[in-house]
Amino acid sequence: MSNILVVNSSPNPDTSVSRALATQFVEGWLDDLPDTTITYRDVGLDVLPHVDQDMVAAYFTPPENRTQEQDQALELSDAMVAEVETADVIVIGSPMYNFGITSGLKAWFDHLARVGRTFDYTENGPVGALGGRRVFVVTARGGSYQVGSPAAAMDMQEPYLRTVLGFLGIEDVTFIHAEGMSGGTAGKDAAEAEIQKLLESVTAVAA
Ligand SMILES: Cc1cc2nc3c(=O)[nH]c(=O)nc-3n(C[C@H](O)[C@H](O)[C@H](O)COP(=O)(O)O)c2cc1C
């Protein structure tokens, strides 16, 4: 049995391409492996608070020294860290906004990245604690940023996500991009076909 965490981050509830692709991924997975638990975290619609001074102070206070207020300040972060720790597979729906990710998804990472909890500084540099799980990122973009294209260097979305996930210890990351969304549906069709193909191999391994 697997646990999948689905993190949607589009503020658009109805016609979001990244949401549709994340749903396709999950439904396809469930067709093959119905004995799977799905947990949803929607950081696009259920807006997260920004990390503030109280939270940062709590992050840097060892658990045994925290005040009750500091424990409370970390409750949401603790819950979201636990969701990641419980998941074997994470599916992230990520629209490109201003060449990067949406602010909701950025806030999710700000709640996840905690020294002493999800990463540590060692003599060999920072080491993430959330490895051992696979991440699939389905993106939607108005333009096209494929490697070799003139706009490739403007893609701050995939490099950022690879960096922050790697920092947290997650290196097994697969991207499926729906590109050119401002010019038609061909990019979405291609992403759907890619997901279909990917699922055939991924669920066979997970079974
Ligand atoms: C505020 C905003 C900023 C955007 N910035 C970019 C951008 O920098 N590059 C791009 O290719 N598309 C950009 N787009 C287009 C979106 O990436 C595209 O509409 C995508 O389908 C959004 O994902 P969603 O359908 O899952 O919400 C932007 C759209 C919005 C609303």
GROMACS .gro file of C-alpha atoms in nm, residues 10-188:
model
  179
   10SER     CA    1  -0.292   2.704  -0.825
   11PRO     CA    2  -0.518   2.981  -0.691
   12ASN     CA    3  -0.754   2.886  -0.974
   13PRO     CA    4  -1.005   2.626  -0.853
   14ASP     CA    5  -1.191   2.553  -1.178
   15THR     CA    6  -0.986   2.567  -1.496
   16SER     CA    7  -0.637   2.513  -1.355
   17VAL     CA    8  -0.423   2.301  -1.585
   18SER     CA    9  -0.182   2.191  -1.311
   19ARG     CA   10  -0.473   2.076  -1.093
   20ALA     CA   11  -0.622   1.880  -1.383
   21LEU     CA   12  -0.289   1.710  -1.448
   22ALA     CA   13  -0.237   1.627  -1.079
   23THR     CA   14  -0.587   1.477  -1.075
   24GLN     CA   15  -0.515   1.273  -1.387
   25PHE     CA   16  -0.198   1.141  -1.224
   26VAL     CA   17  -0.380   1.039  -0.906
   27GLU     CA   18  -0.677   0.884  -1.086
   28GLY     CA   19  -0.446   0.687  -1.314
   29TRP     CA   20  -0.246   0.568  -1.015
   30LEU     CA   21  -0.564   0.460  -0.833
   31ASP     CA   22  -0.682   0.268  -1.140
   32ASP     CA   23  -0.366   0.058  -1.115
   33LEU     CA   24  -0.321   0.059  -0.737
   34PRO     CA   25  -0.657   0.119  -0.565
   35ASP     CA   26  -0.511   0.032  -0.225
   36THR     CA   27  -0.348   0.375  -0.201
   37THR     CA   28  -0.415   0.648   0.055
   38ILE     CA   29  -0.441   0.999  -0.088
   39THR     CA   30  -0.387   1.310   0.124
   40TYR     CA   31  -0.458   1.655  -0.021
   41ARG     CA   32  -0.287   1.977   0.084
   42ASP     CA   33  -0.413   2.276  -0.111
   43VAL     CA   34  -0.177   2.571  -0.074
   44GLY     CA   35  -0.338   2.753  -0.366
   45LEU     CA   36  -0.688   2.780  -0.220
   46ASP     CA   37  -0.624   2.743   0.155
   47VAL     CA   38  -0.377   3.026   0.187
   48LEU     CA   39  -0.094   2.960   0.432
   49PRO     CA   40   0.030   3.228   0.670
   50HIS     CA   41   0.371   3.369   0.586
   51VAL     CA   42   0.645   3.249   0.815
   52ASP     CA   43   0.679   3.524   1.077
   53GLN     CA   44   0.917   3.623   1.355
   54ASP     CA   45   0.750   3.397   1.615
   55MET     CA   46   0.775   3.097   1.387
   56VAL     CA   47   1.139   3.162   1.303
   57ALA     CA   48   1.221   3.193   1.674
   58ALA     CA   49   1.041   2.862   1.735
   59TYR     CA   50   1.227   2.696   1.444
   60PHE     CA   51   1.557   2.781   1.612
   61THR     CA   52   1.452   2.676   1.963
   62PRO     CA   53   1.515   2.311   2.055
   63PRO     CA   54   1.183   2.130   2.117
   64GLU     CA   55   1.254   2.080   2.489
   65ASN     CA   56   1.302   2.455   2.539
   66ARG     CA   57   1.000   2.577   2.346
   67THR     CA   58   0.721   2.767   2.516
   68GLN     CA   59   0.359   2.663   2.474
   69GLU     CA   60   0.315   2.960   2.236
   70GLN     CA   61   0.609   2.841   2.028
   71ASP     CA   62   0.464   2.489   2.009
   72GLN     CA   63   0.137   2.643   1.892
   73ALA     CA   64   0.320   2.857   1.636
   74LEU     CA   65   0.459   2.537   1.485
   75GLU     CA   66   0.138   2.331   1.478
   76LEU     CA   67   0.060   2.390   1.111
   77SER     CA   68   0.422   2.340   1.010
   78ASP     CA   69   0.437   2.018   1.216
   79ALA     CA   70   0.122   1.890   1.045
   80MET     CA   71   0.262   1.959   0.697
   81VAL     CA   72   0.599   1.804   0.780
   82ALA     CA   73   0.415   1.493   0.905
   83GLU     CA   74   0.218   1.476   0.578
   84VAL     CA   75   0.544   1.468   0.383
   85GLU     CA   76   0.702   1.214   0.617
   86THR     CA   77   0.402   0.983   0.578
   87ALA     CA   78   0.403   1.002   0.198
   88ASP     CA   79   0.584   0.755  -0.029
   89VAL     CA   80   0.499   0.968  -0.331
   90ILE     CA   81   0.431   1.341  -0.357
   91VAL     CA   82   0.252   1.499  -0.653
   92ILE     CA   83   0.296   1.875  -0.676
   93GLY     CA   84   0.077   2.083  -0.907
   94SER     CA   85   0.274   2.398  -0.985
   95PRO     CA   86   0.166   2.685  -1.209
   96MET     CA   87   0.446   2.911  -1.329
   97TYR     CA   88   0.391   3.262  -1.194
   98ASN     CA   89   0.642   3.530  -1.288
   99PHE     CA   90   0.897   3.269  -1.393
  100GLY     CA   91   0.884   3.086  -1.060
  101ILE     CA   92   0.635   2.912  -0.835
  102THR     CA   93   0.324   3.063  -0.678
  103SER     CA   94   0.354   3.231  -0.340
  104GLY     CA   95   0.139   2.957  -0.185
  105LEU     CA   96   0.387   2.687  -0.283
  106LYS     CA   97   0.677   2.903  -0.163
  107ALA     CA   98   0.501   2.940   0.174
  108TRP     CA   99   0.464   2.559   0.192
  109PHE     CA  100   0.840   2.519   0.154
  110ASP     CA  101   0.897   2.792   0.412
  111HIS     CA  102   0.687   2.588   0.657
  112LEU     CA  103   0.870   2.266   0.567
  113ALA     CA  104   1.235   2.371   0.576
  114ARG     CA  105   1.327   2.366   0.946
  115VAL     CA  106   1.677   2.329   1.083
  116GLY     CA  107   1.698   2.035   1.322
  117ARG     CA  108   1.372   1.896   1.189
  118THR     CA  109   1.381   1.855   0.810
  119PHE     CA  110   1.746   1.942   0.749
  120ASP     CA  111   2.065   1.981   0.947
  121TYR     CA  112   2.395   2.156   0.897
  122THR     CA  113   2.682   1.909   0.913
  123GLU     CA  114   3.056   1.937   0.855
  124ASN     CA  115   2.980   1.825   0.499
  125GLY     CA  116   2.721   2.099   0.449
  126PRO     CA  117   2.342   2.087   0.482
  127VAL     CA  118   2.177   1.744   0.479
  128GLY     CA  119   1.804   1.703   0.422
  129ALA     CA  120   1.596   1.457   0.623
  130LEU     CA  121   1.302   1.402   0.386
  131GLY     CA  122   1.465   1.165   0.136
  132GLY     CA  123   1.334   0.821   0.047
  133ARG     CA  124   1.025   0.939  -0.137
  134ARG     CA  125   0.952   1.015  -0.499
  135VAL     CA  126   0.817   1.348  -0.621
  136PHE     CA  127   0.629   1.418  -0.945
  137VAL     CA  128   0.584   1.783  -1.034
  138VAL     CA  129   0.321   1.875  -1.292
  139THR     CA  130   0.367   2.232  -1.408
  140ALA     CA  131   0.158   2.463  -1.625
  141ARG     CA  132   0.312   2.758  -1.805
  142GLY     CA  133   0.183   3.019  -2.046
  143GLY     CA  134   0.508   3.013  -2.245
  144SER     CA  135   0.772   2.756  -2.336
  145TYR     CA  136   1.102   2.712  -2.157
  146GLN     CA  137   1.241   2.389  -2.298
  147VAL     CA  138   1.615   2.337  -2.279
  148GLY     CA  139   1.773   2.504  -2.581
  149SER     CA  140   1.485   2.748  -2.634
  150PRO     CA  141   1.551   3.125  -2.605
  151ALA     CA  142   1.345   3.144  -2.283
  152ALA     CA  143   1.508   2.844  -2.110
  153ALA     CA  144   1.724   3.067  -1.888
  154MET     CA  145   1.411   3.240  -1.755
  155ASP     CA  146   1.277   2.921  -1.599
  156MET     CA  147   1.320   2.972  -1.225
  157GLN     CA  148   1.051   2.716  -1.148
  158GLU     CA  149   1.212   2.378  -1.219
  159PRO     CA  150   1.559   2.483  -1.093
  160TYR     CA  151   1.411   2.624  -0.772
  161LEU     CA  152   1.198   2.316  -0.707
  162ARG     CA  153   1.489   2.080  -0.773
  163THR     CA  154   1.709   2.287  -0.540
  164VAL     CA  155   1.470   2.316  -0.248
  165LEU     CA  156   1.357   1.952  -0.271
  166GLY     CA  157   1.722   1.842  -0.292
  167PHE     CA  158   1.803   2.061   0.010
  168LEU     CA  159   1.534   1.870   0.201
  169GLY     CA  160   1.690   1.540   0.088
  170ILE     CA  161   1.455   1.459  -0.201
  171GLU     CA  162   1.651   1.388  -0.518
  172ASP     CA  163   1.407   1.159  -0.698
  173VAL     CA  164   1.205   1.427  -0.878
  174THR     CA  165   1.027   1.394  -1.214
  175PHE     CA  166   0.885   1.697  -1.398
  176ILE     CA  167   0.598   1.694  -1.645
  177HIS     CA  168   0.551   2.034  -1.807
  178ALA     CA  169   0.236   2.161  -1.979
  179GLU     CA  170   0.384   2.445  -2.181
  180GLY     CA  171   0.240   2.710  -2.410
  181MET     CA  172  -0.089   2.733  -2.222
  182SER     CA  173  -0.145   3.089  -2.344
  183GLY     CA  174  -0.148   2.960  -2.703
  184GLY     CA  175  -0.378   2.654  -2.698
  185THR     CA  176  -0.412   2.309  -2.549
  186ALA     CA  177  -0.137   2.119  -2.732
  187GLY     CA  178   0.095   2.148  -2.432
  188LYS     CA  179  -0.169   2.007  -2.200
   0.00000   0.00000   0.00000
